[in-house]
Amino acid sequence: MSDAVQELHELFTSTTGHAPDGVWSAPGRVNLIGEHTDYNEGFVLPFAIDRRTRAAVGLRDDGVIRVTSTLDGTSVDWPLRELDAAQNAGEIVGWSAYPLGVAWALGERGAALATLPGVDIMIDSTVPVGAGLSSSAAIESSVALALNELWNLGLSRPVLAQVGQLAENAVVGAPTGIMDQSASLLGETDSAVFLDCRTLDATVVPLGLTLAGLTILVIDTRVAHSHATGGYAERRASCEAGAAALGRSSLRDVSASDLDRALEILDDVTFRRVRHVVTENQRVLDTVRILSEKGPNAIGALLDASHVSMRDDFEISVPELDLAVETARAHGAIGARMTGGGFGGAAIALVPHARVAEVESAVKVAFAGHGFTEPVTFTVTPSQGAERNSTKING
Ligand code: ADP
Ligand code: MG
């Protein structure tokens, strides 16, 4: 057992008075390429990272689910048989909506909540919250994997990803796709998850970063981003309007050869929104192909083109993200792009190990020169998805 797992095991035991039945963990994620394609039924290529949320879980005999987080030390509990009514009344709120939402969503997928034993769940995370690394999916996936096992539900990982998404959509109230949960549940070491957001087919794609001596550097601009603000909804609406005007059910069914006609019939803004999604889908497919044919050193131009498309066509970048990308490229990155929903958040750069420190300091100097808040930089390693880390230890 790692130190972190052992410590959580002990904290759970001293807090609840009984040992957990196990500790499960699930990672946050970074999206390598494929932005704003998920809700257009397109392609994404995220990977699980080496920052994890751990959930120590122990069965109770009173039908109560109690969740505690080390983040702020607070606990929330509900009788399992009342979860559905609580959800309908909008009473599951705050951070507990993530783990309790998962329990509720498992009920929607057939778990007989009213007859199941209760559980104590203690959550501890090294995924930074709200930094675009999906601390939310890390909670959902760790809790979903744990409850699936302890309640003997027998659900597959792809179904557990849907459970996490349902929790986030219906209980938290965030209209997100299934990318984050898929990466968190299906990711593997030094690999990405190629996800078709229409069929939900997921394939593990080896990245080969270790062999190539490459590192992924995250540059968090610390510009606050929020899906709740108008930009995200507005982009979604433009995509729907563009697809409808072209007579297609979604932009997944619009290809590069349709863009000439799109240019004729769409207004300029809608056309550029459509062009971003259509070309971004193609870039994801190209990235997957080039990774297998030539390896990660050959994908830099695709990452760069993705950024340009988001900056100029989808218009979701901000000056800080553009500066981070340009500076990283000028100091040795083989490719760089903003990642996540946009309007702030982080950029990623694919950098040879030997040049990571140079890129980090160059970006900080450039931000200072522009009077921007100092960015936070750190590397991420494509890592194993959700897993069980310990079983019950008595005593
Ligand atoms: P992101 O997923 O990008 O980190 P979200 O806004 O989707 O950002 O999810 C962050 C929310 O998830 C937090 O506001 C909190 O409610 C919940 N959360 C994440 N990690 C924890 C944690 N360790 N303990 C409690 N709540 C957490
Ligand atoms: Mg999230």
Short mmCIF file of C-alpha atoms and ligand atoms in Angstrom, two decimals:
data_model
loop_
_atom_site.label_atom_id
_atom_site.label_comp_id
_atom_site.label_asym_id
_atom_site.label_seq_id
_atom_site.Cartn_x
_atom_site.Cartn_y
_atom_site.Cartn_z
CA MET A 1 0.00 0.00 0.00
CA SER A 2 1.35 3.45 -0.83
CA ASP A 3 1.77 5.96 1.97
CA ALA A 4 -1.20 8.02 0.76
CA VAL A 5 -3.47 4.95 0.71
CA GLN A 6 -2.22 3.83 4.14
CA GLU A 7 -2.82 7.30 5.62
CA LEU A 8 -6.34 7.51 4.25
CA HIS A 9 -7.04 4.00 5.51
CA GLU A 10 -5.96 5.09 9.00
CA LEU A 11 -7.86 8.37 8.89
CA PHE A 12 -11.01 6.53 7.83
CA THR A 13 -10.57 4.05 10.68
CA SER A 14 -9.99 6.68 13.35
CA THR A 15 -12.90 8.82 12.09
CA THR A 16 -15.55 6.12 11.62
CA GLY A 17 -14.43 3.62 14.24
CA HIS A 18 -14.18 0.81 11.68
CA ALA A 19 -11.68 -0.12 8.97
CA PRO A 20 -12.66 0.58 5.35
CA ASP A 21 -13.44 -2.34 3.08
CA GLY A 22 -10.94 -0.86 0.68
CA VAL A 23 -9.47 2.22 -0.91
CA TRP A 24 -10.21 2.96 -4.55
CA SER A 25 -8.71 5.76 -6.60
CA ALA A 26 -9.31 7.49 -9.89
CA PRO A 27 -7.26 10.11 -11.73
CA GLY A 28 -7.98 13.52 -13.15
CA ARG A 29 -7.43 14.00 -16.85
CA VAL A 30 -5.94 16.24 -19.50
CA ASN A 31 -7.33 16.40 -23.01
CA LEU A 32 -4.53 15.96 -25.53
CA ILE A 33 -6.67 17.05 -28.47
CA GLY A 34 -10.36 17.26 -29.45
CA GLU A 35 -11.95 20.39 -27.95
CA HIS A 36 -15.67 21.17 -28.06
CA THR A 37 -16.13 18.06 -30.16
CA ASP A 38 -17.77 15.95 -27.45
CA TYR A 39 -21.23 17.52 -27.54
CA ASN A 40 -21.06 17.47 -31.33
CA GLU A 41 -20.84 13.67 -31.21
CA GLY A 42 -17.24 13.84 -32.37
CA PHE A 43 -13.85 12.58 -31.20
CA VAL A 44 -11.67 13.36 -28.18
CA LEU A 45 -8.29 12.06 -27.01
CA PRO A 46 -7.82 12.62 -23.27
CA PHE A 47 -5.44 10.83 -20.93
CA ALA A 48 -5.54 10.00 -17.22
CA ILE A 49 -2.95 11.89 -15.15
CA ASP A 50 -0.78 11.14 -12.12
CA ARG A 51 -3.02 13.13 -9.75
CA ARG A 52 -5.66 11.01 -8.10
CA THR A 53 -8.69 11.14 -5.87
CA ARG A 54 -8.79 8.33 -3.33
CA ALA A 55 -12.00 7.07 -1.77
CA ALA A 56 -11.83 4.90 1.35
CA VAL A 57 -15.15 3.09 1.56
CA GLY A 58 -16.63 0.90 4.27
CA LEU A 59 -20.06 -0.72 4.43
CA ARG A 60 -22.50 0.29 7.20
CA ASP A 61 -25.50 -1.70 8.36
CA ASP A 62 -28.04 1.13 8.62
CA GLY A 63 -28.72 2.02 4.96
CA VAL A 64 -27.13 5.46 5.37
CA ILE A 65 -24.58 6.89 2.92
CA ARG A 66 -22.18 9.30 4.55
CA VAL A 67 -19.57 11.21 2.57
CA THR A 68 -16.63 13.11 4.04
CA SER A 69 -13.89 15.02 2.25
CA THR A 70 -10.48 15.88 3.64
CA LEU A 71 -10.67 19.04 1.51
CA ASP A 72 -12.73 20.85 4.14
CA GLY A 73 -13.47 18.09 6.65
CA THR A 74 -17.23 18.32 6.15
CA SER A 75 -19.61 15.34 6.09
CA VAL A 76 -23.05 14.90 4.57
CA ASP A 77 -25.35 11.92 5.02
CA TRP A 78 -28.63 10.64 3.67
CA PRO A 79 -30.58 7.40 4.04
CA LEU A 80 -30.10 5.64 0.70
CA ARG A 81 -33.85 5.05 0.42
CA GLU A 82 -34.41 8.84 0.50
CA LEU A 83 -31.81 9.77 -2.11
CA ASP A 84 -34.22 9.77 -5.03
CA ALA A 85 -36.70 12.03 -3.25
CA ALA A 86 -33.84 14.30 -2.17
CA GLN A 87 -32.65 14.50 -5.76
CA ASN A 88 -36.16 15.31 -7.02
CA ALA A 89 -36.46 18.05 -4.42
CA GLY A 90 -33.06 19.50 -5.37
CA GLU A 91 -31.74 18.90 -1.87
CA ILE A 92 -28.41 17.30 -2.81
CA VAL A 93 -26.13 20.31 -3.03
CA GLY A 94 -22.51 21.43 -2.74
CA TRP A 95 -19.57 19.08 -3.19
CA SER A 96 -21.59 16.11 -1.85
CA ALA A 97 -23.59 16.20 -5.12
CA TYR A 98 -20.65 14.42 -6.80
CA PRO A 99 -20.41 11.28 -4.60
CA LEU A 100 -24.10 11.22 -3.60
CA GLY A 101 -24.99 11.87 -7.23
CA VAL A 102 -23.07 8.75 -8.19
CA ALA A 103 -24.99 6.66 -5.65
CA TRP A 104 -28.27 8.09 -6.98
CA ALA A 105 -27.20 7.47 -10.60
CA LEU A 106 -26.32 3.87 -9.75
CA GLY A 107 -29.93 3.60 -8.58
CA GLU A 108 -31.02 4.83 -12.01
CA ARG A 109 -28.90 2.03 -13.52
CA GLY A 110 -30.63 -0.64 -11.48
CA ALA A 111 -29.06 -0.61 -8.00
CA ALA A 112 -31.80 -1.24 -5.43
CA LEU A 113 -30.80 1.65 -3.20
CA ALA A 114 -33.54 1.07 -0.61
CA THR A 115 -32.28 -2.44 0.17
CA LEU A 116 -28.50 -1.94 -0.10
CA PRO A 117 -26.23 -1.59 2.92
CA GLY A 118 -25.12 1.95 3.67
CA VAL A 119 -21.57 3.15 3.22
CA ASP A 120 -19.07 5.53 4.71
CA ILE A 121 -16.99 7.25 2.03
CA MET A 122 -13.95 9.34 2.82
CA ILE A 123 -12.45 11.29 -0.05
CA ASP A 124 -8.91 12.62 -0.31
CA SER A 125 -7.52 14.14 -3.49
CA THR A 126 -4.35 15.37 -5.12
CA VAL A 127 -6.24 16.66 -8.16
CA PRO A 128 -6.38 20.45 -7.92
CA VAL A 129 -9.99 21.60 -7.75
CA GLY A 130 -11.37 23.73 -10.54
CA ALA A 131 -8.06 23.83 -12.47
CA GLY A 132 -9.48 22.07 -15.51
CA LEU A 133 -8.00 18.70 -14.56
CA SER A 134 -11.42 17.24 -13.74
CA SER A 135 -11.30 16.74 -10.00
CA SER A 136 -15.04 16.17 -10.45
CA ALA A 137 -14.64 13.08 -12.65
CA ALA A 138 -11.92 11.80 -10.30
CA ILE A 139 -14.41 11.82 -7.41
CA GLU A 140 -17.21 10.32 -9.48
CA SER A 141 -15.05 7.56 -10.93
CA SER A 142 -13.43 6.52 -7.66
CA VAL A 143 -16.79 6.37 -5.90
CA ALA A 144 -18.50 4.62 -8.82
CA LEU A 145 -15.82 1.93 -8.98
CA ALA A 146 -15.95 1.40 -5.22
CA LEU A 147 -19.75 1.16 -4.94
CA ASN A 148 -19.99 -1.04 -8.03
CA GLU A 149 -17.68 -3.51 -6.33
CA LEU A 150 -18.98 -3.29 -2.75
CA TRP A 151 -22.63 -3.44 -3.83
CA ASN A 152 -21.89 -6.23 -6.36
CA LEU A 153 -23.54 -4.35 -9.21
CA GLY A 154 -21.41 -5.86 -11.96
CA LEU A 155 -21.49 -2.71 -14.14
CA SER A 156 -18.78 -2.30 -16.78
CA ARG A 157 -16.40 0.66 -16.77
CA PRO A 158 -18.07 2.31 -19.77
CA VAL A 159 -21.39 2.13 -17.90
CA LEU A 160 -19.73 3.56 -14.77
CA ALA A 161 -18.55 6.47 -16.92
CA GLN A 162 -22.17 7.08 -17.88
CA VAL A 163 -23.12 6.91 -14.21
CA GLY A 164 -20.58 9.64 -13.41
CA GLN A 165 -21.86 11.76 -16.27
CA LEU A 166 -25.47 11.32 -15.13
CA ALA A 167 -24.49 12.38 -11.61
CA GLU A 168 -22.80 15.48 -12.97
CA ASN A 169 -25.61 16.38 -15.38
CA ALA A 170 -28.63 15.60 -13.21
CA VAL A 171 -27.45 16.10 -9.63
CA VAL A 172 -24.64 18.65 -9.88
CA GLY A 173 -26.40 20.32 -12.80
CA ALA A 174 -23.37 20.72 -15.10
CA PRO A 175 -24.12 19.95 -18.78
CA THR A 176 -20.84 18.09 -19.41
CA GLY A 177 -20.06 15.23 -21.78
CA ILE A 178 -18.61 11.81 -20.99
CA MET A 179 -14.96 12.53 -21.81
CA ASP A 180 -13.68 13.12 -18.30
CA GLN A 181 -15.18 10.01 -16.77
CA SER A 182 -14.03 7.87 -19.70
CA ALA A 183 -10.44 9.05 -19.33
CA SER A 184 -10.54 8.54 -15.58
CA LEU A 185 -11.98 5.03 -15.78
CA LEU A 186 -10.33 3.70 -18.93
CA GLY A 187 -6.92 5.39 -19.01
CA GLU A 188 -3.69 3.39 -18.97
CA THR A 189 -0.03 4.16 -18.34
CA ASP A 190 1.65 6.19 -21.13
CA SER A 191 -1.58 6.03 -23.14
CA ALA A 192 -4.55 8.15 -24.12
CA VAL A 193 -8.20 7.18 -24.57
CA PHE A 194 -9.61 7.69 -28.04
CA LEU A 195 -13.31 8.23 -27.53
CA ASP A 196 -16.04 8.37 -30.12
CA CYS A 197 -18.63 10.53 -28.40
CA ARG A 198 -21.40 9.27 -30.67
CA THR A 199 -21.02 5.53 -30.18
CA LEU A 200 -19.14 5.87 -26.88
CA ASP A 201 -16.62 3.35 -28.23
CA ALA A 202 -13.33 3.87 -26.41
CA THR A 203 -9.90 2.64 -27.48
CA VAL A 204 -6.66 2.90 -25.54
CA VAL A 205 -4.00 4.53 -27.72
CA PRO A 206 -0.32 4.20 -26.66
CA LEU A 207 1.39 7.59 -26.53
CA GLY A 208 4.99 6.43 -26.30
CA LEU A 209 6.10 9.57 -24.46
CA THR A 210 8.57 7.70 -22.26
CA LEU A 211 10.46 6.20 -25.17
CA ALA A 212 10.44 9.51 -27.04
CA GLY A 213 11.75 11.44 -24.02
CA LEU A 214 8.77 13.78 -24.06
CA THR A 215 6.89 15.40 -21.20
CA ILE A 216 3.53 17.12 -21.11
CA LEU A 217 3.76 20.45 -19.35
CA VAL A 218 0.59 22.09 -18.07
CA ILE A 219 0.60 25.88 -17.93
CA ASP A 220 -2.29 27.03 -15.76
CA THR A 221 -2.90 30.68 -16.60
CA ARG A 222 -5.00 31.10 -13.45
CA VAL A 223 -7.53 33.00 -15.52
CA ALA A 224 -10.79 31.75 -14.02
CA HIS A 225 -12.93 29.82 -16.46
CA SER A 226 -16.44 28.64 -15.94
CA HIS A 227 -18.77 26.52 -18.04
CA ALA A 228 -21.64 28.30 -16.39
CA THR A 229 -20.91 31.57 -18.14
CA GLY A 230 -22.52 32.32 -21.45
CA GLY A 231 -19.61 31.43 -23.74
CA TYR A 232 -19.93 27.67 -23.50
CA ALA A 233 -23.70 27.63 -24.01
CA GLU A 234 -23.38 30.10 -26.86
CA ARG A 235 -20.80 27.93 -28.68
CA ARG A 236 -23.00 24.90 -28.21
CA ALA A 237 -25.97 26.75 -29.64
CA SER A 238 -23.92 27.88 -32.67
CA CYS A 239 -22.89 24.29 -33.35
CA GLU A 240 -26.49 23.12 -33.19
CA ALA A 241 -27.63 25.95 -35.43
CA GLY A 242 -24.85 25.19 -37.94
CA ALA A 243 -25.71 21.49 -38.08
CA ALA A 244 -29.40 22.26 -38.51
CA ALA A 245 -28.76 24.75 -41.31
CA LEU A 246 -26.71 22.08 -43.09
CA GLY A 247 -29.49 19.55 -42.65
CA ARG A 248 -27.52 17.27 -40.31
CA SER A 249 -28.41 16.03 -36.86
CA SER A 250 -24.97 16.95 -35.52
CA LEU A 251 -21.63 18.35 -36.71
CA ARG A 252 -20.26 14.82 -36.57
CA ASP A 253 -22.01 14.32 -39.90
CA VAL A 254 -20.40 17.38 -41.51
CA SER A 255 -17.06 16.68 -43.21
CA ALA A 256 -14.31 18.87 -44.63
CA SER A 257 -15.81 18.49 -48.10
CA ASP A 258 -19.05 20.12 -46.84
CA LEU A 259 -17.25 23.30 -45.78
CA ASP A 260 -17.57 25.00 -49.18
CA ARG A 261 -21.33 24.72 -48.99
CA ALA A 262 -21.27 25.75 -45.33
CA LEU A 263 -19.40 28.92 -46.30
CA GLU A 264 -22.18 29.80 -48.73
CA ILE A 265 -25.16 29.27 -46.47
CA LEU A 266 -23.92 30.11 -42.97
CA ASP A 267 -23.17 33.51 -41.50
CA ASP A 268 -19.47 34.15 -40.85
CA VAL A 269 -19.50 33.41 -37.12
CA THR A 270 -21.50 30.18 -37.41
CA PHE A 271 -19.29 29.07 -40.30
CA ARG A 272 -16.14 29.48 -38.24
CA ARG A 273 -17.67 27.63 -35.28
CA VAL A 274 -18.57 24.78 -37.62
CA ARG A 275 -15.14 24.79 -39.25
CA HIS A 276 -13.44 24.46 -35.87
CA VAL A 277 -15.45 21.38 -34.97
CA VAL A 278 -15.11 19.73 -38.38
CA THR A 279 -11.35 20.27 -38.58
CA GLU A 280 -10.82 19.40 -34.90
CA ASN A 281 -12.50 16.03 -35.41
CA GLN A 282 -10.13 15.39 -38.30
CA ARG A 283 -7.15 16.45 -36.18
CA VAL A 284 -8.08 13.90 -33.51
CA LEU A 285 -8.27 11.14 -36.12
CA ASP A 286 -4.94 12.30 -37.59
CA THR A 287 -3.32 12.37 -34.15
CA VAL A 288 -4.36 8.78 -33.46
CA ARG A 289 -3.04 7.67 -36.85
CA ILE A 290 0.24 9.58 -36.60
CA LEU A 291 0.89 8.34 -33.06
CA SER A 292 0.79 4.76 -34.30
CA GLU A 293 2.68 5.44 -37.53
CA LYS A 294 5.36 7.88 -36.42
CA GLY A 295 5.12 8.37 -32.65
CA PRO A 296 4.54 11.45 -30.50
CA ASN A 297 7.34 13.57 -31.95
CA ALA A 298 5.23 13.90 -35.10
CA ILE A 299 2.01 15.31 -33.55
CA GLY A 300 3.26 18.81 -32.73
CA ALA A 301 1.77 20.48 -35.81
CA LEU A 302 -1.66 19.03 -35.00
CA LEU A 303 -1.54 20.47 -31.48
CA ASP A 304 -0.53 23.86 -32.88
CA ALA A 305 -3.27 23.80 -35.51
CA SER A 306 -5.83 22.93 -32.82
CA HIS A 307 -4.84 26.02 -30.87
CA VAL A 308 -5.07 28.29 -33.90
CA SER A 309 -8.52 26.91 -34.68
CA MET A 310 -9.73 27.61 -31.14
CA ARG A 311 -8.19 31.05 -31.15
CA ASP A 312 -9.42 32.25 -34.54
CA ASP A 313 -12.46 30.14 -35.45
CA PHE A 314 -14.02 29.10 -32.16
CA GLU A 315 -12.77 32.22 -30.35
CA ILE A 316 -12.41 30.66 -26.92
CA SER A 317 -8.80 31.55 -26.18
CA VAL A 318 -7.59 34.49 -24.11
CA PRO A 319 -4.33 36.49 -24.41
CA GLU A 320 -2.74 34.55 -21.53
CA LEU A 321 -3.35 31.20 -23.29
CA ASP A 322 -2.01 32.52 -26.58
CA LEU A 323 1.11 33.82 -24.88
CA ALA A 324 1.66 30.52 -23.05
CA VAL A 325 1.40 28.58 -26.32
CA GLU A 326 3.62 30.93 -28.32
CA THR A 327 6.29 31.10 -25.63
CA ALA A 328 6.35 27.34 -25.14
CA ARG A 329 6.79 26.84 -28.89
CA ALA A 330 9.59 29.41 -29.03
CA HIS A 331 11.49 27.62 -26.24
CA GLY A 332 11.50 24.04 -27.39
CA ALA A 333 7.95 22.67 -27.20
CA ILE A 334 7.21 20.54 -30.26
CA GLY A 335 3.54 21.51 -30.05
CA ALA A 336 1.21 23.40 -27.72
CA ARG A 337 -2.45 24.28 -27.37
CA MET A 338 -4.99 25.50 -24.88
CA THR A 339 -6.91 22.62 -23.34
CA GLY A 340 -10.36 22.45 -21.81
CA GLY A 341 -13.43 24.56 -22.39
CA GLY A 342 -11.56 27.81 -22.90
CA PHE A 343 -11.99 31.43 -21.75
CA GLY A 344 -9.10 30.80 -19.36
CA GLY A 345 -7.75 27.69 -17.72
CA ALA A 346 -4.67 25.88 -18.93
CA ALA A 347 -2.52 25.23 -21.96
CA ILE A 348 -0.49 22.08 -22.55
CA ALA A 349 2.88 21.81 -24.26
CA LEU A 350 4.64 18.69 -25.51
CA VAL A 351 8.25 19.24 -24.51
CA PRO A 352 11.49 17.21 -24.63
CA HIS A 353 12.48 16.37 -21.01
CA ALA A 354 15.67 18.41 -21.31
CA ARG A 355 13.82 21.61 -22.17
CA VAL A 356 10.97 21.58 -19.63
CA ALA A 357 12.71 23.91 -17.17
CA GLU A 358 13.54 26.35 -19.97
CA VAL A 359 9.91 26.46 -21.14
CA GLU A 360 8.64 26.94 -17.59
CA SER A 361 10.90 29.88 -16.88
CA ALA A 362 10.38 31.47 -20.31
CA VAL A 363 6.60 31.38 -19.84
CA LYS A 364 6.89 32.99 -16.42
CA VAL A 365 9.16 35.72 -17.75
CA ALA A 366 6.81 36.39 -20.68
CA PHE A 367 3.77 36.61 -18.36
CA ALA A 368 5.60 39.06 -16.09
CA GLY A 369 6.52 41.13 -19.14
CA HIS A 370 2.85 41.42 -20.09
CA GLY A 371 1.73 42.20 -16.56
CA PHE A 372 -0.19 38.90 -16.32
CA THR A 373 -0.59 36.96 -13.07
CA GLU A 374 2.22 34.42 -12.72
CA PRO A 375 1.09 31.10 -14.19
CA VAL A 376 1.41 27.78 -12.39
CA THR A 377 3.34 25.16 -14.35
CA PHE A 378 3.62 21.44 -13.68
CA THR A 379 4.17 18.27 -15.64
CA VAL A 380 1.63 15.46 -15.94
CA THR A 381 2.30 11.82 -16.74
CA PRO A 382 -0.28 9.73 -18.61
CA SER A 383 -1.24 7.18 -15.97
CA GLN A 384 -3.36 4.22 -14.97
CA GLY A 385 -7.11 4.82 -14.72
CA ALA A 386 -9.35 4.03 -11.75
CA GLU A 387 -8.32 1.05 -9.65
CA ARG A 388 -8.66 -0.59 -6.27
CA ASN A 389 -5.61 0.16 -4.13
CA SER A 390 -6.26 -1.78 -0.95
CA THR A 391 -8.52 -4.30 0.67
CA LYS A 392 -9.70 -4.55 4.26
CA ILE A 393 -7.02 -4.77 6.92
CA ASN A 394 -8.33 -5.76 10.32
CA GLY A 395 -6.95 -4.37 13.51
P1 ADP B 1 -12.80 20.42 -12.17
O1 ADP B 1 -13.52 19.15 -12.44
O2 ADP B 1 -12.22 21.04 -13.40
O3 ADP B 1 -11.78 20.31 -11.09
P2 ADP B 1 -15.44 21.21 -11.42
O4 ADP B 1 -16.06 22.53 -11.14
O5 ADP B 1 -16.03 20.37 -12.48
O6 ADP B 1 -13.88 21.48 -11.68
O7 ADP B 1 -15.43 20.33 -10.12
C1 ADP B 1 -14.91 20.88 -8.92
C2 ADP B 1 -15.86 20.57 -7.78
O8 ADP B 1 -15.75 19.17 -7.45
C3 ADP B 1 -15.52 21.30 -6.51
O9 ADP B 1 -16.13 22.58 -6.48
C4 ADP B 1 -16.10 20.38 -5.46
O10 ADP B 1 -17.51 20.58 -5.34
C5 ADP B 1 -15.87 19.01 -6.07
N1 ADP B 1 -14.62 18.42 -5.59
C6 ADP B 1 -13.52 18.14 -6.29
N2 ADP B 1 -12.56 17.56 -5.53
C7 ADP B 1 -13.08 17.50 -4.28
C8 ADP B 1 -12.60 17.00 -3.02
N3 ADP B 1 -11.40 16.47 -2.87
N4 ADP B 1 -13.45 17.10 -1.96
C9 ADP B 1 -14.67 17.62 -2.09
N5 ADP B 1 -15.17 18.10 -3.23
C10 ADP B 1 -14.40 18.05 -4.31
MG MG B 2 -15.21 18.98 -13.73
#
